[in-house]
Every structure is written in C-alpha cells, then in structure tokens.
C-alpha cells in the first residue's frame, strides 16, 4: 500500500473513530458491517468540506507526492 494511501486511511479513521458510525454494533453498508467477513472501514470524510478542500489543495501544491497517477 502506498504511503499516501495508508496516511489518508489513518487520518480518516482517526476522525470517525469517536463517532457512532463505526461502533461495533453499527452493522451498515456504509462501514462494511452488513457483509460477513468484510473488513469494516468508513469511507466518508467527517472533518467537513473546508478541511477536505484544504487537504486537497495541500496535496496538489505538493505535486501529489506519494500518489500513483496513471
């Protein structure tokens, strides 16, 4: 797994961890909990649009370092 991908997953996981969206009893399509054997992972971004935009701008300004574009 590329470093940029791992770092993004760690970032988004830390944001959603204190919410009910990934609570062990929350078995929903949005966290993979409704599929037996599926790794549970929330794919949304919970820090809000301004922070998401800031992150995107920072990544773009750095030339997408760590990303594999093709």
CSV table of N, CA and C in Angstrom, one decimal:
chain,number,residue,atom,x,y,z
A,1,UNK,N,0.8,-1.2,0.0
A,1,UNK,CA,0.0,0.0,0.0
A,1,UNK,C,0.9,1.2,0.0
A,2,UNK,N,0.7,2.2,-0.9
A,2,UNK,CA,1.4,3.4,-0.9
A,2,UNK,C,1.3,4.2,0.4
A,3,UNK,N,2.4,4.9,0.7
A,3,UNK,CA,2.3,5.7,2.0
A,3,UNK,C,1.2,6.7,2.0
A,4,UNK,N,1.0,7.4,0.9
A,4,UNK,CA,-0.1,8.4,0.9
A,4,UNK,C,-1.5,7.7,1.2
A,5,UNK,N,-1.7,6.6,0.6
A,5,UNK,CA,-3.0,5.9,0.9
A,5,UNK,C,-3.1,5.5,2.4
A,6,UNK,N,-2.0,4.9,2.9
A,6,UNK,CA,-2.0,4.5,4.3
A,6,UNK,C,-2.2,5.7,5.2
A,7,UNK,N,-1.6,6.8,4.9
A,7,UNK,CA,-1.7,8.0,5.7
A,7,UNK,C,-3.1,8.6,5.7
A,8,UNK,N,-3.7,8.5,4.5
A,8,UNK,CA,-5.1,9.0,4.3
A,8,UNK,C,-6.1,8.2,5.1
A,9,UNK,N,-5.9,6.9,5.0
A,9,UNK,CA,-6.8,5.9,5.8
A,9,UNK,C,-6.6,6.2,7.3
A,10,UNK,N,-5.4,6.3,7.8
A,10,UNK,CA,-5.2,6.6,9.2
A,10,UNK,C,-5.8,7.9,9.6
A,11,UNK,N,-5.7,8.9,8.7
A,11,UNK,CA,-6.3,10.2,9.0
A,11,UNK,C,-7.9,10.1,9.1
A,12,UNK,N,-8.5,9.5,8.1
A,12,UNK,CA,-9.9,9.4,8.1
A,12,UNK,C,-10.4,8.5,9.2
A,13,UNK,N,-9.7,7.5,9.5
A,13,UNK,CA,-10.1,6.5,10.6
A,13,UNK,C,-10.0,7.3,12.0
A,14,UNK,N,-9.0,8.1,12.2
A,14,UNK,CA,-8.9,8.8,13.5
A,14,UNK,C,-10.1,9.8,13.6
A,15,UNK,N,-10.5,10.4,12.5
A,15,UNK,CA,-11.6,11.3,12.6
A,15,UNK,C,-13.0,10.7,12.9
A,16,UNK,N,-13.2,9.5,12.4
A,16,UNK,CA,-14.5,8.8,12.6
A,16,UNK,C,-14.5,8.0,13.8
A,17,UNK,N,-13.4,7.6,14.4
A,17,UNK,CA,-13.3,6.7,15.5
A,17,UNK,C,-14.2,7.1,16.7
A,18,UNK,N,-14.3,8.3,17.1
A,18,UNK,CA,-15.1,8.7,18.2
A,18,UNK,C,-16.6,8.8,17.9
A,19,UNK,N,-17.0,8.4,16.7
A,19,UNK,CA,-18.5,8.6,16.4
A,19,UNK,C,-19.2,7.2,16.4
A,20,UNK,N,-20.5,7.2,16.3
A,20,UNK,CA,-21.3,6.0,16.3
A,20,UNK,C,-21.2,5.3,14.9
A,21,UNK,N,-20.7,6.0,13.9
A,21,UNK,CA,-20.6,5.5,12.5
A,21,UNK,C,-19.8,4.2,12.4
A,22,UNK,N,-18.9,4.0,13.3
A,22,UNK,CA,-18.1,2.8,13.3
A,22,UNK,C,-18.1,2.0,14.6
A,23,UNK,N,-19.1,2.2,15.4
A,23,UNK,CA,-19.3,1.5,16.6
A,23,UNK,C,-19.5,0.0,16.2
A,24,UNK,N,-19.0,-0.9,17.0
A,24,UNK,CA,-19.1,-2.4,16.7
A,24,UNK,C,-20.5,-2.9,16.5
A,25,UNK,N,-21.5,-2.2,17.1
A,25,UNK,CA,-22.9,-2.6,16.9
A,25,UNK,C,-23.6,-2.0,15.7
A,26,UNK,N,-22.9,-1.1,15.0
A,26,UNK,CA,-23.4,-0.5,13.8
A,26,UNK,C,-23.1,-1.3,12.6
A,27,UNK,N,-24.0,-2.1,12.2
A,27,UNK,CA,-23.8,-3.0,11.0
A,27,UNK,C,-24.5,-2.4,9.8
A,28,UNK,N,-23.8,-1.6,9.1
A,28,UNK,CA,-24.4,-0.9,8.0
A,28,UNK,C,-23.6,-1.0,6.7
A,29,UNK,N,-24.2,-0.7,5.6
A,29,UNK,CA,-23.5,-0.7,4.3
A,29,UNK,C,-22.4,0.3,4.3
A,30,UNK,N,-22.5,1.4,5.0
A,30,UNK,CA,-21.5,2.5,4.9
A,30,UNK,C,-20.3,2.2,5.7
A,31,UNK,N,-20.2,1.1,6.4
A,31,UNK,CA,-19.0,0.8,7.1
A,31,UNK,C,-18.6,-0.7,6.9
A,32,UNK,N,-19.3,-1.3,6.0
A,32,UNK,CA,-19.0,-2.7,5.6
A,32,UNK,C,-19.5,-3.7,6.6
A,33,UNK,N,-20.2,-3.3,7.7
A,33,UNK,CA,-20.7,-4.2,8.7
A,33,UNK,C,-21.8,-5.1,8.3
A,34,UNK,N,-22.4,-4.8,7.2
A,34,UNK,CA,-23.5,-5.7,6.7
A,34,UNK,C,-23.1,-6.9,5.9
A,35,UNK,N,-21.8,-7.0,5.7
A,35,UNK,CA,-21.3,-8.1,4.8
A,35,UNK,C,-20.4,-9.0,5.7
A,36,UNK,N,-20.8,-10.2,6.0
A,36,UNK,CA,-20.0,-11.1,6.8
A,36,UNK,C,-18.6,-11.3,6.3
A,37,UNK,N,-17.6,-11.1,7.1
A,37,UNK,CA,-16.2,-11.3,6.7
A,37,UNK,C,-15.6,-10.0,6.0
A,38,UNK,N,-16.4,-9.0,5.7
A,38,UNK,CA,-15.9,-7.8,5.1
A,38,UNK,C,-15.1,-7.0,6.2
A,39,UNK,N,-14.0,-6.4,5.8
A,39,UNK,CA,-13.3,-5.5,6.7
A,39,UNK,C,-14.1,-4.2,6.9
A,40,UNK,N,-14.3,-3.9,8.1
A,40,UNK,CA,-15.1,-2.7,8.4
A,40,UNK,C,-14.2,-1.4,8.2
A,41,UNK,N,-14.7,-0.5,7.4
A,41,UNK,CA,-14.0,0.7,7.1
A,41,UNK,C,-15.0,1.8,6.6
A,42,UNK,N,-15.0,2.9,7.3
A,42,UNK,CA,-15.9,4.0,6.9
A,42,UNK,C,-15.1,4.8,5.8
A,43,UNK,N,-15.8,5.0,4.7
A,43,UNK,CA,-15.1,5.7,3.6
A,43,UNK,C,-15.4,7.2,3.5
A,44,UNK,N,-16.3,7.7,4.3
A,44,UNK,CA,-16.6,9.1,4.2
A,44,UNK,C,-15.5,10.0,4.9
A,45,UNK,N,-15.7,11.3,4.7
A,45,UNK,CA,-14.8,12.3,5.4
A,45,UNK,C,-15.6,13.1,6.3
A,46,UNK,N,-15.3,13.0,7.6
A,46,UNK,CA,-16.1,13.6,8.6
A,46,UNK,C,-15.6,14.9,9.2
A,47,UNK,N,-14.5,15.5,8.6
A,47,UNK,CA,-14.0,16.8,9.1
A,47,UNK,C,-14.6,18.0,8.4
A,48,UNK,N,-15.5,17.8,7.4
A,48,UNK,CA,-16.2,18.9,6.8
A,48,UNK,C,-15.5,19.3,5.5
A,49,UNK,N,-16.3,20.0,4.7
A,49,UNK,CA,-15.8,20.4,3.3
A,49,UNK,C,-14.6,21.4,3.4
A,50,UNK,N,-14.6,22.4,4.3
A,50,UNK,CA,-13.4,23.3,4.3
A,50,UNK,C,-12.1,22.5,4.6
A,51,UNK,N,-12.1,21.6,5.5
A,51,UNK,CA,-10.9,20.9,5.8
A,51,UNK,C,-10.5,19.9,4.7
A,52,UNK,N,-11.5,19.3,4.1
A,52,UNK,CA,-11.3,18.4,2.9
A,52,UNK,C,-10.6,19.2,1.8
A,53,UNK,N,-11.2,20.4,1.5
A,53,UNK,CA,-10.6,21.2,0.5
A,53,UNK,C,-9.2,21.7,0.8
A,54,UNK,N,-8.9,22.0,2.1
A,54,UNK,CA,-7.6,22.3,2.5
A,54,UNK,C,-6.6,21.2,2.3
A,55,UNK,N,-7.0,20.0,2.6
A,55,UNK,CA,-6.2,18.8,2.4
A,55,UNK,C,-5.9,18.6,0.9
A,56,UNK,N,-7.0,18.7,0.1
A,56,UNK,CA,-6.8,18.5,-1.3
A,56,UNK,C,-5.8,19.6,-1.9
A,57,UNK,N,-6.0,20.8,-1.5
A,57,UNK,CA,-5.1,21.9,-2.0
A,57,UNK,C,-3.7,21.6,-1.6
A,58,UNK,N,-3.5,21.2,-0.4
A,58,UNK,CA,-2.1,20.9,0.1
A,58,UNK,C,-1.5,19.8,-0.7
A,59,UNK,N,-2.2,18.7,-0.9
A,59,UNK,CA,-1.7,17.6,-1.7
A,59,UNK,C,-1.4,18.0,-3.1
A,60,UNK,N,-2.2,18.8,-3.7
A,60,UNK,CA,-2.0,19.3,-5.1
A,60,UNK,C,-0.8,20.2,-5.2
A,61,UNK,N,-0.6,21.1,-4.2
A,61,UNK,CA,0.5,22.0,-4.1
A,61,UNK,C,1.8,21.3,-4.0
A,62,UNK,N,1.8,20.1,-3.4
A,62,UNK,CA,3.0,19.3,-3.2
A,62,UNK,C,3.2,18.4,-4.4
A,63,UNK,N,2.5,18.5,-5.4
A,63,UNK,CA,2.7,17.7,-6.6
A,63,UNK,C,2.2,16.3,-6.5
A,64,UNK,N,1.2,16.1,-5.6
A,64,UNK,CA,0.6,14.8,-5.4
A,64,UNK,C,1.7,13.7,-5.0
A,65,UNK,N,2.6,14.2,-4.2
A,65,UNK,CA,3.6,13.3,-3.6
A,65,UNK,C,3.0,12.1,-3.0
A,66,UNK,N,3.5,10.9,-3.3
A,66,UNK,CA,3.0,9.7,-2.8
A,66,UNK,C,1.9,9.1,-3.5
A,67,UNK,N,1.3,9.8,-4.5
A,67,UNK,CA,0.2,9.3,-5.3
A,67,UNK,C,0.8,8.6,-6.6
A,68,UNK,N,0.1,7.6,-7.0
A,68,UNK,CA,0.4,6.9,-8.3
A,68,UNK,C,-0.7,7.3,-9.3
A,69,UNK,N,-0.4,8.2,-10.1
A,69,UNK,CA,-1.3,8.7,-11.1
A,69,UNK,C,-1.1,8.0,-12.5
A,70,UNK,N,-2.1,7.6,-13.1
A,70,UNK,CA,-1.9,6.9,-14.4
A,70,UNK,C,-3.0,7.1,-15.3
